[in-house]
Amino acid sequence: MSDVLDMRAVGIHLGRGKGRREVLRDVTLRIAPGETLGLIGSSGSGKTTAGRIALGLLRPDSGTATVCGTPYRRSRREHAGKVQAVLQSPQWSFNPRRRLGDSIIEPLGVVDRGLDRMARKERCAALLVQVGLLPVHAERYPHELSGGQRQRAAIARALITEPEFVVFDEAVSALDVAVQQKVLRLIRKLQDTHGFGALFISHDLAAVRVASDRIAVMLAGEIVEQGAPGEVLDHPEHAYTRRLIETL
Amino acid sequence: MMTSTKLFVRRLLKDPLMLGAVAVLGVLCLLALVAAVVPFAGNPTEIKGMRLSPPSAEYPLGTDSIGRSLLPRLLEGIGVTLVISAVAVLITAVVSTAVGVVAGYAGGWTREIILRVVDVFYAFPAIVLAILVAAVAGPGRPAAIAAIVLVTAPLMVRMIAVQAANVAYRDFVTSARISGVRLPVILVRHVLSGVAGTLAVQVTYALAVGILVEGGLSFLGYGAQLPESSLGLLVQEGVVYMTAAPWMLFAPVAALVASILSITIVGDTLRDRLEPREVRSLT
């Protein structure tokens, strides 16, 4: 079975004119099915850009990015349902004018046209229960839920198409520590059940340690160290990783 | 649990200023509509009495310079002005929403080109642009509608583009893109619903500007044409006889002020209610 993410020697420049700068240089990342790679680094190190390339939202200037065995093409529909994301902001993770249930089943409309509305609602209710919410939450509007509940609902939306690869971009950073730990345990549990590979982007080392099987450290657009959480966080080899651990 | 829409409507109903404005607008629209269907106040084109008669039981608002009763002419004028403005603002809303949403969502060069073109129109003083359009198209309703569209569209495009750009970067839009949802669906389902509040506010302001522009054009002879009346046309006639028959000026001016003021109040209230909701954190 091919890797869910295979980024090889990826480089990208962003910005226009004099503001154009190199954001990623020679980045190679691989994630096996069912594995979670934690990506850490300080702000501006290129973590989110790497995540955007992994999601097909940006195209690299050099190198290749293959997701679920296929490179991204102009149309995203080839990867529809196989790739999902849980993003940073609990406040804007859902359209405030739509009921949560409608937002959660939205990805199914792209991949599973055979399912009728009732079947989609049933799948939504089952996933809400799996992420620790109630089926009745599907009828609520986003502002009626707490930040932690919304992030759980965002996880339900990401998993509704049974994706092979999920990107968590600072997905727990806006939550308080207690809720963070619950959501992280939930992610691990769901990964055991659903078997998706994941890229877990965070500047929170404690969260990355809980969530990840391997960790990659980014500095100024380059990967400077990769390894198991115990190796990288307890016995860092690179001076930047040591500094990062001391600072954070 | 009460939905945000119900809560919004309930809060609006508790605002006396808003209620007053809606009532005034409602009465003006209703009177104009009923008068157009059932001419209860009389025929606006019929010469009935003495020239420049003051208000009386027979002619509640007096008569004009050739003896037509002013009340039916005023009701017809309110209807004509509101219809011209409403049709023009409807066209503005449709065009501005389409252009603004595309500019805001696409960003980059598309947004720059659209907004610079809009700036060119925005740079013209409104009434000069309106007169220019009316002079090119020739006097009449189509000219008035085209002029209102050109005067009101630039601001609406700009406001909607800004709001669409805000919405385009929100996580729920990115999530929809990642899920493979088609672009037209994203624009309609997510971006359009995100700009609905801004659109509602801008439409009310555009309506007020539209009435003003229509009034200005008709006053200058480029808008509605005799024997039809409109508020601007009635004001123009009233100005000619201001010293001899001030009632000819008073009634259309009062209707013009009442309609513009009430629409502006509705717009302000909608803005206060809809736009802070976008940035709230503790409410």
PDB file of N, CA and C in Angstrom, chain A residues 202-239:
ATOM      1  N   SER A 202       1.636  21.541  14.576  1.00  0.00           N
ATOM      2  CA  SER A 202       1.400  22.275  15.817  1.00  0.00           C
ATOM      3  C   SER A 202       2.692  22.904  16.307  1.00  0.00           C
ATOM      4  N   HIS A 203       2.539  23.974  17.103  1.00  0.00           N
ATOM      5  CA  HIS A 203       3.731  24.500  17.775  1.00  0.00           C
ATOM      6  C   HIS A 203       3.724  24.060  19.236  1.00  0.00           C
ATOM      7  N   ASP A 204       2.732  23.212  19.587  1.00  0.00           N
ATOM      8  CA  ASP A 204       2.592  22.739  20.961  1.00  0.00           C
ATOM      9  C   ASP A 204       3.248  21.355  21.086  1.00  0.00           C
ATOM     10  N   LEU A 205       4.414  21.316  21.716  1.00  0.00           N
ATOM     11  CA  LEU A 205       5.187  20.073  21.751  1.00  0.00           C
ATOM     12  C   LEU A 205       4.464  18.969  22.523  1.00  0.00           C
ATOM     13  N   ALA A 206       3.763  19.343  23.614  1.00  0.00           N
ATOM     14  CA  ALA A 206       3.058  18.336  24.412  1.00  0.00           C
ATOM     15  C   ALA A 206       1.977  17.668  23.562  1.00  0.00           C
ATOM     16  N   ALA A 207       1.252  18.477  22.794  1.00  0.00           N
ATOM     17  CA  ALA A 207       0.188  17.942  21.932  1.00  0.00           C
ATOM     18  C   ALA A 207       0.771  17.034  20.867  1.00  0.00           C
ATOM     19  N   VAL A 208       1.880  17.458  20.274  1.00  0.00           N
ATOM     20  CA  VAL A 208       2.512  16.664  19.209  1.00  0.00           C
ATOM     21  C   VAL A 208       3.008  15.332  19.763  1.00  0.00           C
ATOM     22  N   ARG A 209       3.550  15.362  20.982  1.00  0.00           N
ATOM     23  CA  ARG A 209       4.056  14.124  21.580  1.00  0.00           C
ATOM     24  C   ARG A 209       2.920  13.104  21.738  1.00  0.00           C
ATOM     25  N   VAL A 210       1.726  13.589  22.176  1.00  0.00           N
ATOM     26  CA  VAL A 210       0.584  12.684  22.379  1.00  0.00           C
ATOM     27  C   VAL A 210       0.058  12.167  21.035  1.00  0.00           C
ATOM     28  N   ALA A 211       0.017  13.057  20.044  1.00  0.00           N
ATOM     29  CA  ALA A 211      -0.688  12.709  18.809  1.00  0.00           C
ATOM     30  C   ALA A 211       0.149  11.922  17.803  1.00  0.00           C
ATOM     31  N   SER A 212       1.508  12.034  17.885  1.00  0.00           N
ATOM     32  CA  SER A 212       2.327  11.587  16.750  1.00  0.00           C
ATOM     33  C   SER A 212       3.058  10.263  16.949  1.00  0.00           C
ATOM     34  N   ASP A 213       3.276   9.567  15.810  1.00  0.00           N
ATOM     35  CA  ASP A 213       4.151   8.385  15.794  1.00  0.00           C
ATOM     36  C   ASP A 213       5.576   8.805  15.447  1.00  0.00           C
ATOM     37  N   ARG A 214       5.698   9.831  14.621  1.00  0.00           N
ATOM     38  CA  ARG A 214       7.004  10.390  14.269  1.00  0.00           C
ATOM     39  C   ARG A 214       6.888  11.900  14.306  1.00  0.00           C
ATOM     40  N   ILE A 215       8.034  12.550  14.464  1.00  0.00           N
ATOM     41  CA  ILE A 215       8.026  14.017  14.502  1.00  0.00           C
ATOM     42  C   ILE A 215       9.069  14.550  13.525  1.00  0.00           C
ATOM     43  N   ALA A 216       8.694  15.618  12.800  1.00  0.00           N
ATOM     44  CA  ALA A 216       9.652  16.319  11.948  1.00  0.00           C
ATOM     45  C   ALA A 216       9.750  17.762  12.446  1.00  0.00           C
ATOM     46  N   VAL A 217      10.960  18.283  12.496  1.00  0.00           N
ATOM     47  CA  VAL A 217      11.170  19.650  12.991  1.00  0.00           C
ATOM     48  C   VAL A 217      11.523  20.551  11.814  1.00  0.00           C
ATOM     49  N   MET A 218      10.812  21.671  11.704  1.00  0.00           N
ATOM     50  CA  MET A 218      11.061  22.612  10.588  1.00  0.00           C
ATOM     51  C   MET A 218      11.739  23.875  11.070  1.00  0.00           C
ATOM     52  N   LEU A 219      12.704  24.316  10.295  1.00  0.00           N
ATOM     53  CA  LEU A 219      13.376  25.587  10.581  1.00  0.00           C
ATOM     54  C   LEU A 219      13.543  26.312   9.254  1.00  0.00           C
ATOM     55  N   ALA A 220      13.012  27.495   9.168  1.00  0.00           N
ATOM     56  CA  ALA A 220      13.143  28.355   7.973  1.00  0.00           C
ATOM     57  C   ALA A 220      12.896  27.590   6.674  1.00  0.00           C
ATOM     58  N   GLY A 221      11.828  26.802   6.651  1.00  0.00           N
ATOM     59  CA  GLY A 221      11.429  26.119   5.428  1.00  0.00           C
ATOM     60  C   GLY A 221      12.150  24.824   5.149  1.00  0.00           C
ATOM     61  N   GLU A 222      12.958  24.342   6.086  1.00  0.00           N
ATOM     62  CA  GLU A 222      13.670  23.068   5.871  1.00  0.00           C
ATOM     63  C   GLU A 222      13.400  22.117   7.030  1.00  0.00           C
ATOM     64  N   ILE A 223      13.410  20.820   6.729  1.00  0.00           N
ATOM     65  CA  ILE A 223      13.296  19.824   7.798  1.00  0.00           C
ATOM     66  C   ILE A 223      14.711  19.609   8.359  1.00  0.00           C
ATOM     67  N   VAL A 224      14.858  19.862   9.648  1.00  0.00           N
ATOM     68  CA  VAL A 224      16.211  19.738  10.221  1.00  0.00           C
ATOM     69  C   VAL A 224      16.376  18.451  11.027  1.00  0.00           C
ATOM     70  N   GLU A 225      15.269  17.836  11.408  1.00  0.00           N
ATOM     71  CA  GLU A 225      15.372  16.614  12.201  1.00  0.00           C
ATOM     72  C   GLU A 225      14.074  15.829  12.090  1.00  0.00           C
ATOM     73  N   GLN A 226      14.171  14.511  12.016  1.00  0.00           N
ATOM     74  CA  GLN A 226      12.972  13.651  11.990  1.00  0.00           C
ATOM     75  C   GLN A 226      13.239  12.433  12.842  1.00  0.00           C
ATOM     76  N   GLY A 227      12.203  11.905  13.488  1.00  0.00           N
ATOM     77  CA  GLY A 227      12.389  10.678  14.257  1.00  0.00           C
ATOM     78  C   GLY A 227      11.200  10.399  15.151  1.00  0.00           C
ATOM     79  N   ALA A 228      11.325   9.383  16.009  1.00  0.00           N
ATOM     80  CA  ALA A 228      10.252   9.056  16.950  1.00  0.00           C
ATOM     81  C   ALA A 228      10.164  10.169  17.995  1.00  0.00           C
ATOM     82  N   PRO A 229       8.961  10.372  18.587  1.00  0.00           N
ATOM     83  CA  PRO A 229       8.815  11.471  19.559  1.00  0.00           C
ATOM     84  C   PRO A 229       9.842  11.406  20.688  1.00  0.00           C
ATOM     85  N   GLY A 230      10.109  10.192  21.177  1.00  0.00           N
ATOM     86  CA  GLY A 230      11.072  10.050  22.266  1.00  0.00           C
ATOM     87  C   GLY A 230      12.463  10.526  21.854  1.00  0.00           C
ATOM     88  N   GLU A 231      12.856  10.168  20.625  1.00  0.00           N
ATOM     89  CA  GLU A 231      14.193  10.565  20.135  1.00  0.00           C
ATOM     90  C   GLU A 231      14.273  12.082  19.962  1.00  0.00           C
ATOM     91  N   VAL A 232      13.303  12.623  19.226  1.00  0.00           N
ATOM     92  CA  VAL A 232      13.388  14.039  18.851  1.00  0.00           C
ATOM     93  C   VAL A 232      13.186  14.958  20.060  1.00  0.00           C
ATOM     94  N   LEU A 233      12.212  14.628  20.913  1.00  0.00           N
ATOM     95  CA  LEU A 233      11.888  15.555  22.007  1.00  0.00           C
ATOM     96  C   LEU A 233      12.760  15.330  23.248  1.00  0.00           C
ATOM     97  N   ASP A 234      13.194  14.076  23.467  1.00  0.00           N
ATOM     98  CA  ASP A 234      13.999  13.812  24.676  1.00  0.00           C
ATOM     99  C   ASP A 234      15.499  13.847  24.396  1.00  0.00           C
ATOM    100  N   HIS A 235      15.889  13.485  23.173  1.00  0.00           N
ATOM    101  CA  HIS A 235      17.319  13.507  22.831  1.00  0.00           C
ATOM    102  C   HIS A 235      17.514  14.223  21.495  1.00  0.00           C
ATOM    103  N   PRO A 236      17.194  15.509  21.457  1.00  0.00           N
ATOM    104  CA  PRO A 236      17.311  16.229  20.175  1.00  0.00           C
ATOM    105  C   PRO A 236      18.762  16.323  19.707  1.00  0.00           C
ATOM    106  N   GLU A 237      18.936  16.154  18.374  1.00  0.00           N
ATOM    107  CA  GLU A 237      20.289  16.215  17.825  1.00  0.00           C
ATOM    108  C   GLU A 237      20.629  17.610  17.318  1.00  0.00           C
ATOM    109  N   HIS A 238      19.599  18.249  16.728  1.00  0.00           N
ATOM    110  CA  HIS A 238      19.851  19.556  16.122  1.00  0.00           C
ATOM    111  C   HIS A 238      19.756  20.671  17.183  1.00  0.00           C
ATOM    112  N   ALA A 239      20.644  21.643  17.056  1.00  0.00           N
ATOM    113  CA  ALA A 239      20.674  22.740  18.035  1.00  0.00           C
ATOM    114  C   ALA A 239      19.342  23.490  18.073  1.00  0.00           C
TER     115      ALA A 239
END
